[in-house]
Amino acid sequence: MKNGPLLIIGGAEEKYSGVTILKKFVELSQKHEGKVGILTTATKIPIEVGGEYKTVFENLGIENPITLDVDSRQKSEDPKILKDVEGLSALFITGGDQSRLTQMITGTKLHKLFFDKWKQGMVLGGTSAGASIMGKHMIVNALTKDSDEILQVEMDIGFGFMENMLIDQHFSQRARFDRLLGAIAGNPDLMGIGIDENTAILVEGDQFEVIGEHQVLILDGKENSFVEVNKTEEGSEELTLSNFKLHTLTHGYKFDLKNRRLLFKGE
């Protein structure tokens, strides 16, 4: 059985009119028997956030979606929660703070079950923090002196569904190009994927398709010929780079993750 699809959303997806992205999640989830779960670990207001997505999914035709309020590592080992997850056809991971997902779930029985279920075909969707957690590595924070001087990009371990990808979200809207570039400069074997708001990538097999309103940016440093990071007297970091590849894709375009290239329409 092949891995389930991954719907990775840049945040602020439309929920009440023109809900293209969430409709796609529902469509994917309805191809399999089982319930839809909503994981609210990333947010500090799980009742409100979980309730909103529950309403949205019910309006789109999902019967009785369940909310998984996992707010401790103890709950990530809870037999009842594990049993609920066993019965899922799809899991949606809400936004919030991605470090909460790492602190409370990474390395637990629940994390292993998510991975096993995905390997068996379970659909996974995630928005904002729920997008960042999809990779094996993720950006937690970028400490800044001002808007254009990145001092340090803080990294952590994600859930690992995308082995060699580093995903950033709210990308253009929060001017995150510099922080993704800094992260990829320090980890050139990773491919950086910056996803705009109300925009998503649907990963199936070795390729993804862009869905939504804005664009997706890909930074590829695998064939780099030079990377140098210098500290200024003020303490900020400045980069000298050569031979990094840049791709930008909009709705309907596909990208070959194995060969790291744009797929032209019709391919």
PDB file of C-alpha atoms in Angstrom:
ATOM      1  CA  MET A   1       0.000   0.000   0.000  1.00  0.00           C
ATOM      2  CA  LYS A   2       1.318   3.454  -0.900  1.00  0.00           C
ATOM      3  CA  ASN A   3       1.651   6.391   1.467  1.00  0.00           C
ATOM      4  CA  GLY A   4      -1.409   8.592   1.899  1.00  0.00           C
ATOM      5  CA  PRO A   5      -1.569  12.025   0.251  1.00  0.00           C
ATOM      6  CA  LEU A   6      -0.299  15.074   2.133  1.00  0.00           C
ATOM      7  CA  LEU A   7      -2.214  18.338   1.821  1.00  0.00           C
ATOM      8  CA  ILE A   8       0.147  20.996   3.185  1.00  0.00           C
ATOM      9  CA  ILE A   9      -1.394  24.462   3.572  1.00  0.00           C
ATOM     10  CA  GLY A  10       0.367  27.797   4.039  1.00  0.00           C
ATOM     11  CA  GLY A  11      -2.213  29.012   6.573  1.00  0.00           C
ATOM     12  CA  ALA A  12      -5.245  31.318   6.510  1.00  0.00           C
ATOM     13  CA  GLU A  13      -7.094  29.044   4.094  1.00  0.00           C
ATOM     14  CA  GLU A  14     -10.595  30.164   3.132  1.00  0.00           C
ATOM     15  CA  LYS A  15     -13.181  28.355   5.282  1.00  0.00           C
ATOM     16  CA  TYR A  16     -16.566  29.743   4.288  1.00  0.00           C
ATOM     17  CA  SER A  17     -16.598  30.767   0.613  1.00  0.00           C
ATOM     18  CA  GLY A  18     -14.575  29.303  -2.233  1.00  0.00           C
ATOM     19  CA  VAL A  19     -13.156  26.675   0.122  1.00  0.00           C
ATOM     20  CA  THR A  20     -11.047  25.058  -2.609  1.00  0.00           C
ATOM     21  CA  ILE A  21      -8.335  23.664  -0.356  1.00  0.00           C
ATOM     22  CA  LEU A  22     -10.495  22.255   2.433  1.00  0.00           C
ATOM     23  CA  LYS A  23     -12.872  20.792  -0.166  1.00  0.00           C
ATOM     24  CA  LYS A  24      -9.872  18.896  -1.554  1.00  0.00           C
ATOM     25  CA  PHE A  25      -9.079  17.540   1.927  1.00  0.00           C
ATOM     26  CA  VAL A  26     -12.680  16.363   2.323  1.00  0.00           C
ATOM     27  CA  GLU A  27     -12.679  14.822  -1.157  1.00  0.00           C
ATOM     28  CA  LEU A  28      -9.502  12.871  -0.363  1.00  0.00           C
ATOM     29  CA  SER A  29     -10.813  11.730   3.025  1.00  0.00           C
ATOM     30  CA  GLN A  30     -14.047  10.390   1.510  1.00  0.00           C
ATOM     31  CA  LYS A  31     -12.154   7.916  -0.657  1.00  0.00           C
ATOM     32  CA  HIS A  32     -11.560   5.726   2.412  1.00  0.00           C
ATOM     33  CA  GLU A  33     -13.739   4.392   5.199  1.00  0.00           C
ATOM     34  CA  GLY A  34     -13.210   5.920   8.615  1.00  0.00           C
ATOM     35  CA  LYS A  35     -13.611   9.118  10.549  1.00  0.00           C
ATOM     36  CA  VAL A  36     -11.867  12.460  10.068  1.00  0.00           C
ATOM     37  CA  GLY A  37      -9.771  13.620  13.024  1.00  0.00           C
ATOM     38  CA  ILE A  38      -8.840  17.199  13.904  1.00  0.00           C
ATOM     39  CA  LEU A  39      -5.617  17.521  15.910  1.00  0.00           C
ATOM     40  CA  THR A  40      -5.599  20.772  17.934  1.00  0.00           C
ATOM     41  CA  THR A  41      -2.305  20.331  19.821  1.00  0.00           C
ATOM     42  CA  ALA A  42      -0.602  23.342  18.189  1.00  0.00           C
ATOM     43  CA  THR A  43      -3.167  25.868  19.393  1.00  0.00           C
ATOM     44  CA  LYS A  44      -3.707  27.239  22.894  1.00  0.00           C
ATOM     45  CA  ILE A  45      -7.425  27.636  22.164  1.00  0.00           C
ATOM     46  CA  PRO A  46      -8.320  24.066  21.089  1.00  0.00           C
ATOM     47  CA  ILE A  47     -12.056  24.285  21.783  1.00  0.00           C
ATOM     48  CA  GLU A  48     -12.498  27.320  19.512  1.00  0.00           C
ATOM     49  CA  VAL A  49     -10.166  26.119  16.748  1.00  0.00           C
ATOM     50  CA  GLY A  50     -11.360  22.525  16.831  1.00  0.00           C
ATOM     51  CA  GLY A  51     -14.986  23.646  16.847  1.00  0.00           C
ATOM     52  CA  GLU A  52     -14.455  25.896  13.825  1.00  0.00           C
ATOM     53  CA  TYR A  53     -12.904  23.123  11.718  1.00  0.00           C
ATOM     54  CA  LYS A  54     -15.565  20.664  12.902  1.00  0.00           C
ATOM     55  CA  THR A  55     -18.257  23.020  11.603  1.00  0.00           C
ATOM     56  CA  VAL A  56     -16.439  23.606   8.316  1.00  0.00           C
ATOM     57  CA  PHE A  57     -15.957  19.883   7.663  1.00  0.00           C
ATOM     58  CA  GLU A  58     -19.570  19.093   8.578  1.00  0.00           C
ATOM     59  CA  ASN A  59     -20.723  21.796   6.141  1.00  0.00           C
ATOM     60  CA  LEU A  60     -18.594  20.092   3.469  1.00  0.00           C
ATOM     61  CA  GLY A  61     -20.228  16.717   4.077  1.00  0.00           C
ATOM     62  CA  ILE A  62     -18.103  15.012   6.744  1.00  0.00           C
ATOM     63  CA  GLU A  63     -20.187  13.157   9.323  1.00  0.00           C
ATOM     64  CA  ASN A  64     -19.135  13.531  12.959  1.00  0.00           C
ATOM     65  CA  PRO A  65     -15.477  14.588  12.679  1.00  0.00           C
ATOM     66  CA  ILE A  66     -13.669  14.035  15.965  1.00  0.00           C
ATOM     67  CA  THR A  67     -11.379  16.450  17.790  1.00  0.00           C
ATOM     68  CA  LEU A  68      -8.135  15.129  19.257  1.00  0.00           C
ATOM     69  CA  ASP A  69      -7.134  17.468  22.089  1.00  0.00           C
ATOM     70  CA  VAL A  70      -3.656  16.129  22.835  1.00  0.00           C
ATOM     71  CA  ASP A  71      -2.137  18.677  25.210  1.00  0.00           C
ATOM     72  CA  SER A  72       0.490  16.520  26.965  1.00  0.00           C
ATOM     73  CA  ARG A  73       2.884  13.676  26.241  1.00  0.00           C
ATOM     74  CA  GLN A  74       0.786  11.525  28.569  1.00  0.00           C
ATOM     75  CA  LYS A  75      -2.196  11.923  26.232  1.00  0.00           C
ATOM     76  CA  SER A  76       0.040  10.883  23.328  1.00  0.00           C
ATOM     77  CA  GLU A  77       0.309   7.500  25.048  1.00  0.00           C
ATOM     78  CA  ASP A  78      -3.402   7.297  26.028  1.00  0.00           C
ATOM     79  CA  PRO A  79      -5.000   4.026  24.755  1.00  0.00           C
ATOM     80  CA  LYS A  80      -8.334   5.768  24.093  1.00  0.00           C
ATOM     81  CA  ILE A  81      -6.750   8.423  21.865  1.00  0.00           C
ATOM     82  CA  LEU A  82      -4.676   5.766  20.082  1.00  0.00           C
ATOM     83  CA  LYS A  83      -7.849   3.756  19.454  1.00  0.00           C
ATOM     84  CA  ASP A  84      -9.596   6.840  18.024  1.00  0.00           C
ATOM     85  CA  VAL A  85      -6.676   7.407  15.644  1.00  0.00           C
ATOM     86  CA  GLU A  86      -6.748   3.756  14.548  1.00  0.00           C
ATOM     87  CA  GLY A  87     -10.224   4.402  13.108  1.00  0.00           C
ATOM     88  CA  LEU A  88      -9.302   7.495  11.075  1.00  0.00           C
ATOM     89  CA  SER A  89      -9.314   7.794   7.298  1.00  0.00           C
ATOM     90  CA  ALA A  90      -7.882  11.322   7.476  1.00  0.00           C
ATOM     91  CA  LEU A  91      -6.194  13.612   9.989  1.00  0.00           C
ATOM     92  CA  PHE A  92      -6.140  17.414   9.870  1.00  0.00           C
ATOM     93  CA  ILE A  93      -3.495  19.256  11.942  1.00  0.00           C
ATOM     94  CA  THR A  94      -4.466  22.815  12.858  1.00  0.00           C
ATOM     95  CA  GLY A  95      -2.279  25.886  13.134  1.00  0.00           C
ATOM     96  CA  GLY A  96      -0.755  27.417  16.248  1.00  0.00           C
ATOM     97  CA  ASP A  97       2.778  26.855  17.487  1.00  0.00           C
ATOM     98  CA  GLN A  98       4.612  23.952  15.842  1.00  0.00           C
ATOM     99  CA  SER A  99       6.932  23.528  18.826  1.00  0.00           C
ATOM    100  CA  ARG A 100       3.898  22.393  20.865  1.00  0.00           C
ATOM    101  CA  LEU A 101       3.451  19.517  18.405  1.00  0.00           C
ATOM    102  CA  THR A 102       7.076  18.510  18.874  1.00  0.00           C
ATOM    103  CA  GLN A 103       6.992  18.814  22.661  1.00  0.00           C
ATOM    104  CA  MET A 104       3.799  16.814  23.111  1.00  0.00           C
ATOM    105  CA  ILE A 105       3.803  14.274  20.276  1.00  0.00           C
ATOM    106  CA  THR A 106       7.168  13.704  18.543  1.00  0.00           C
ATOM    107  CA  GLY A 107       8.648  10.366  19.588  1.00  0.00           C
ATOM    108  CA  THR A 108       5.498   9.063  21.307  1.00  0.00           C
ATOM    109  CA  LYS A 109       3.209   6.117  20.471  1.00  0.00           C
ATOM    110  CA  LEU A 110       0.823   8.612  18.863  1.00  0.00           C
ATOM    111  CA  HIS A 111       3.553   9.911  16.548  1.00  0.00           C
ATOM    112  CA  LYS A 112       4.438   6.361  15.496  1.00  0.00           C
ATOM    113  CA  LEU A 113       0.760   5.591  14.905  1.00  0.00           C
ATOM    114  CA  PHE A 114       0.357   8.696  12.706  1.00  0.00           C
ATOM    115  CA  PHE A 115       3.328   7.535  10.648  1.00  0.00           C
ATOM    116  CA  ASP A 116       2.114   3.944  10.403  1.00  0.00           C
ATOM    117  CA  LYS A 117      -1.402   5.033   9.409  1.00  0.00           C
ATOM    118  CA  TRP A 118       0.006   7.383   6.752  1.00  0.00           C
ATOM    119  CA  LYS A 119       2.119   4.510   5.384  1.00  0.00           C
ATOM    120  CA  GLN A 120      -1.141   2.551   5.113  1.00  0.00           C
ATOM    121  CA  GLY A 121      -2.814   5.335   3.107  1.00  0.00           C
ATOM    122  CA  MET A 122      -4.318   7.738   5.674  1.00  0.00           C
ATOM    123  CA  VAL A 123      -4.814  11.265   4.334  1.00  0.00           C
ATOM    124  CA  LEU A 124      -2.879  13.962   6.209  1.00  0.00           C
ATOM    125  CA  GLY A 125      -3.656  17.666   6.039  1.00  0.00           C
ATOM    126  CA  GLY A 126      -2.002  20.474   7.947  1.00  0.00           C
ATOM    127  CA  THR A 127      -2.169  24.255   7.975  1.00  0.00           C
ATOM    128  CA  SER A 128       0.386  26.805   9.235  1.00  0.00           C
ATOM    129  CA  ALA A 129       2.104  25.042  12.184  1.00  0.00           C
ATOM    130  CA  GLY A 130       0.436  21.873  10.933  1.00  0.00           C
ATOM    131  CA  ALA A 131       2.269  22.403   7.627  1.00  0.00           C
ATOM    132  CA  SER A 132       5.691  23.011   9.168  1.00  0.00           C
ATOM    133  CA  ILE A 133       5.485  19.810  11.228  1.00  0.00           C
ATOM    134  CA  MET A 134       5.187  17.661   8.082  1.00  0.00           C
ATOM    135  CA  GLY A 135       8.927  17.664   7.410  1.00  0.00           C
ATOM    136  CA  LYS A 136      11.638  15.792   9.274  1.00  0.00           C
ATOM    137  CA  HIS A 137      13.103  19.216  10.075  1.00  0.00           C
ATOM    138  CA  MET A 138      11.245  22.461  10.675  1.00  0.00           C
ATOM    139  CA  ILE A 139      11.818  26.137  11.411  1.00  0.00           C
ATOM    140  CA  VAL A 140      10.670  27.022  14.911  1.00  0.00           C
ATOM    141  CA  ASN A 141      11.639  30.668  14.990  1.00  0.00           C
ATOM    142  CA  ALA A 142      13.870  33.290  13.448  1.00  0.00           C
ATOM    143  CA  LEU A 143      15.239  35.821  15.890  1.00  0.00           C
ATOM    144  CA  THR A 144      15.525  39.189  14.190  1.00  0.00           C
ATOM    145  CA  LYS A 145      17.177  42.494  14.961  1.00  0.00           C
ATOM    146  CA  ASP A 146      14.906  44.203  12.463  1.00  0.00           C
ATOM    147  CA  SER A 147      12.819  43.105   9.504  1.00  0.00           C
ATOM    148  CA  ASP A 148      15.720  42.263   7.216  1.00  0.00           C
ATOM    149  CA  GLU A 149      18.576  41.138   9.490  1.00  0.00           C
ATOM    150  CA  ILE A 150      18.203  37.513  10.516  1.00  0.00           C
ATOM    151  CA  LEU A 151      20.343  36.693  13.522  1.00  0.00           C
ATOM    152  CA  GLN A 152      19.488  33.042  13.958  1.00  0.00           C
ATOM    153  CA  VAL A 153      17.122  30.483  12.497  1.00  0.00           C
ATOM    154  CA  GLU A 154      16.054  28.047  15.183  1.00  0.00           C
ATOM    155  CA  MET A 155      15.365  24.493  13.948  1.00  0.00           C
ATOM    156  CA  ASP A 156      13.680  21.461  15.483  1.00  0.00           C
ATOM    157  CA  ILE A 157      12.493  17.973  14.536  1.00  0.00           C
ATOM    158  CA  GLY A 158       9.124  17.539  12.833  1.00  0.00           C
ATOM    159  CA  PHE A 159       6.936  14.486  12.219  1.00  0.00           C
ATOM    160  CA  GLY A 160       9.044  13.345   9.259  1.00  0.00           C
ATOM    161  CA  PHE A 161       6.473  12.685   6.532  1.00  0.00           C
ATOM    162  CA  MET A 162       8.659  14.620   4.070  1.00  0.00           C
ATOM    163  CA  GLU A 163      12.190  13.435   4.659  1.00  0.00           C
ATOM    164  CA  ASN A 164      14.292  16.028   2.833  1.00  0.00           C
ATOM    165  CA  MET A 165      11.921  18.991   2.804  1.00  0.00           C
ATOM    166  CA  LEU A 166      11.813  22.079   5.002  1.00  0.00           C
ATOM    167  CA  ILE A 167       8.402  23.733   4.902  1.00  0.00           C
ATOM    168  CA  ASP A 168       7.655  27.361   5.774  1.00  0.00           C
ATOM    169  CA  GLN A 169       4.186  28.927   5.782  1.00  0.00           C
ATOM    170  CA  HIS A 170       2.462  32.351   5.613  1.00  0.00           C
ATOM    171  CA  PHE A 171       5.419  32.795   3.295  1.00  0.00           C
ATOM    172  CA  SER A 172       5.016  35.958   1.196  1.00  0.00           C
ATOM    173  CA  GLN A 173       2.546  37.520   3.611  1.00  0.00           C
ATOM    174  CA  ARG A 174       5.093  37.478   6.469  1.00  0.00           C
ATOM    175  CA  ALA A 175       8.198  38.099   4.322  1.00  0.00           C
ATOM    176  CA  ARG A 176       9.871  34.814   5.238  1.00  0.00           C
ATOM    177  CA  PHE A 177      12.191  34.461   2.243  1.00  0.00           C
ATOM    178  CA  ASP A 178      15.275  35.466   4.227  1.00  0.00           C
ATOM    179  CA  ARG A 179      14.645  33.009   7.042  1.00  0.00           C
ATOM    180  CA  LEU A 180      14.063  30.121   4.623  1.00  0.00           C
ATOM    181  CA  LEU A 181      17.180  31.068   2.681  1.00  0.00           C
ATOM    182  CA  GLY A 182      19.178  31.158   5.919  1.00  0.00           C
ATOM    183  CA  ALA A 183      17.857  27.763   6.950  1.00  0.00           C
ATOM    184  CA  ILE A 184      18.661  26.172   3.574  1.00  0.00           C
ATOM    185  CA  ALA A 185      22.100  27.810   3.506  1.00  0.00           C
ATOM    186  CA  GLY A 186      22.821  26.022   6.782  1.00  0.00           C
ATOM    187  CA  ASN A 187      21.240  22.767   5.562  1.00  0.00           C
ATOM    188  CA  PRO A 188      21.803  22.634   1.778  1.00  0.00           C
ATOM    189  CA  ASP A 189      20.751  18.972   1.496  1.00  0.00           C
ATOM    190  CA  LEU A 190      17.216  20.043   2.394  1.00  0.00           C
ATOM    191  CA  MET A 191      14.856  21.598  -0.124  1.00  0.00           C
ATOM    192  CA  GLY A 192      12.992  24.621   1.190  1.00  0.00           C
ATOM    193  CA  ILE A 193       9.300  25.008   0.336  1.00  0.00           C
ATOM    194  CA  GLY A 194       7.631  28.326   1.177  1.00  0.00           C
ATOM    195  CA  ILE A 195       3.830  28.213   0.917  1.00  0.00           C
ATOM    196  CA  ASP A 196       1.693  31.354   0.790  1.00  0.00           C
ATOM    197  CA  GLU A 197      -1.576  31.812   2.667  1.00  0.00           C
ATOM    198  CA  ASN A 198      -4.718  30.227   1.165  1.00  0.00           C
ATOM    199  CA  THR A 199      -2.364  28.092  -0.930  1.00  0.00           C
ATOM    200  CA  ALA A 200      -1.376  24.456  -0.556  1.00  0.00           C
ATOM    201  CA  ILE A 201       0.660  21.667  -2.056  1.00  0.00           C
ATOM    202  CA  LEU A 202      -0.901  18.242  -2.563  1.00  0.00           C
ATOM    203  CA  VAL A 203       1.891  15.672  -2.293  1.00  0.00           C
ATOM    204  CA  GLU A 204       1.225  12.319  -3.897  1.00  0.00           C
ATOM    205  CA  GLY A 205       4.156   9.992  -4.468  1.00  0.00           C
ATOM    206  CA  ASP A 206       7.212  11.836  -5.773  1.00  0.00           C
ATOM    207  CA  GLN A 207       5.444  14.993  -6.903  1.00  0.00           C
ATOM    208  CA  PHE A 208       3.179  17.737  -5.679  1.00  0.00           C
ATOM    209  CA  GLU A 209       0.564  20.001  -7.235  1.00  0.00           C
ATOM    210  CA  VAL A 210      -0.118  23.592  -6.161  1.00  0.00           C
ATOM    211  CA  ILE A 211      -3.708  24.418  -5.161  1.00  0.00           C
ATOM    212  CA  GLY A 212      -5.068  27.806  -4.163  1.00  0.00           C
ATOM    213  CA  GLU A 213      -4.839  31.541  -4.494  1.00  0.00           C
ATOM    214  CA  HIS A 214      -1.150  32.469  -4.399  1.00  0.00           C
ATOM    215  CA  GLN A 215       2.208  30.804  -4.989  1.00  0.00           C
ATOM    216  CA  VAL A 216       4.718  28.294  -3.672  1.00  0.00           C
ATOM    217  CA  LEU A 217       8.453  29.006  -3.677  1.00  0.00           C
ATOM    218  CA  ILE A 218      11.110  26.285  -3.749  1.00  0.00           C
ATOM    219  CA  LEU A 219      14.723  26.849  -2.713  1.00  0.00           C
ATOM    220  CA  ASP A 220      17.135  24.095  -3.744  1.00  0.00           C
ATOM    221  CA  GLY A 221      20.714  24.254  -2.493  1.00  0.00           C
ATOM    222  CA  LYS A 222      21.740  20.686  -3.365  1.00  0.00           C
ATOM    223  CA  GLU A 223      24.008  21.752  -6.239  1.00  0.00           C
ATOM    224  CA  ASN A 224      25.425  24.778  -4.445  1.00  0.00           C
ATOM    225  CA  SER A 225      29.023  25.673  -5.202  1.00  0.00           C
ATOM    226  CA  PHE A 226      29.642  28.068  -2.324  1.00  0.00           C
ATOM    227  CA  VAL A 227      28.115  29.019   1.039  1.00  0.00           C
ATOM    228  CA  GLU A 228      29.640  31.489   3.490  1.00  0.00           C
ATOM    229  CA  VAL A 229      28.000  33.007   6.554  1.00  0.00           C
ATOM    230  CA  ASN A 230      29.584  36.128   8.018  1.00  0.00           C
ATOM    231  CA  LYS A 231      28.690  37.893  11.257  1.00  0.00           C
ATOM    232  CA  THR A 232      28.512  41.654  11.133  1.00  0.00           C
ATOM    233  CA  GLU A 233      29.739  43.871  13.965  1.00  0.00           C
ATOM    234  CA  GLU A 234      26.105  44.342  14.945  1.00  0.00           C
ATOM    235  CA  GLY A 235      25.718  40.554  15.327  1.00  0.00           C
ATOM    236  CA  SER A 236      23.535  39.819  12.314  1.00  0.00           C
ATOM    237  CA  GLU A 237      24.334  37.159   9.721  1.00  0.00           C
ATOM    238  CA  GLU A 238      25.037  37.929   6.065  1.00  0.00           C
ATOM    239  CA  LEU A 239      25.206  35.252   3.389  1.00  0.00           C
ATOM    240  CA  THR A 240      27.348  34.739   0.313  1.00  0.00           C
ATOM    241  CA  LEU A 241      25.838  31.955  -1.820  1.00  0.00           C
ATOM    242  CA  SER A 242      26.309  30.561  -5.298  1.00  0.00           C
ATOM    243  CA  ASN A 243      24.344  28.176  -7.494  1.00  0.00           C
ATOM    244  CA  PHE A 244      21.155  27.880  -5.444  1.00  0.00           C
ATOM    245  CA  LYS A 245      18.085  27.101  -7.555  1.00  0.00           C
ATOM    246  CA  LEU A 246      14.805  28.975  -7.201  1.00  0.00           C
ATOM    247  CA  HIS A 247      11.385  27.889  -8.489  1.00  0.00           C
ATOM    248  CA  THR A 248       7.979  29.531  -8.013  1.00  0.00           C
ATOM    249  CA  LEU A 249       4.720  27.746  -8.860  1.00  0.00           C
ATOM    250  CA  THR A 250       1.097  28.823  -8.964  1.00  0.00           C
ATOM    251  CA  HIS A 251      -2.224  26.968  -8.999  1.00  0.00           C
ATOM    252  CA  GLY A 252      -2.275  23.885 -11.227  1.00  0.00           C
ATOM    253  CA  TYR A 253       1.475  23.508 -11.653  1.00  0.00           C
ATOM    254  CA  LYS A 254       3.278  20.384 -10.483  1.00  0.00           C
ATOM    255  CA  PHE A 255       6.782  19.751  -9.174  1.00  0.00           C
ATOM    256  CA  ASP A 256       8.875  16.582  -9.431  1.00  0.00           C
ATOM    257  CA  LEU A 257      10.392  16.067  -5.965  1.00  0.00           C
ATOM    258  CA  LYS A 258      12.665  13.233  -7.081  1.00  0.00           C
ATOM    259  CA  ASN A 259      14.271  15.092  -9.981  1.00  0.00           C
ATOM    260  CA  ARG A 260      13.757  18.532  -8.426  1.00  0.00           C
ATOM    261  CA  ARG A 261      12.166  20.199 -11.434  1.00  0.00           C
ATOM    262  CA  LEU A 262       8.977  21.888 -12.595  1.00  0.00           C
ATOM    263  CA  LEU A 263       6.576  19.654 -14.493  1.00  0.00           C
ATOM    264  CA  PHE A 264       5.074  21.555 -17.402  1.00  0.00           C
ATOM    265  CA  LYS A 265       1.342  21.252 -17.913  1.00  0.00           C
ATOM    266  CA  GLY A 266       0.598  18.056 -19.808  1.00  0.00           C
ATOM    267  CA  GLU A 267       3.615  16.146 -18.465  1.00  0.00           C
TER     268      GLU A 267
END
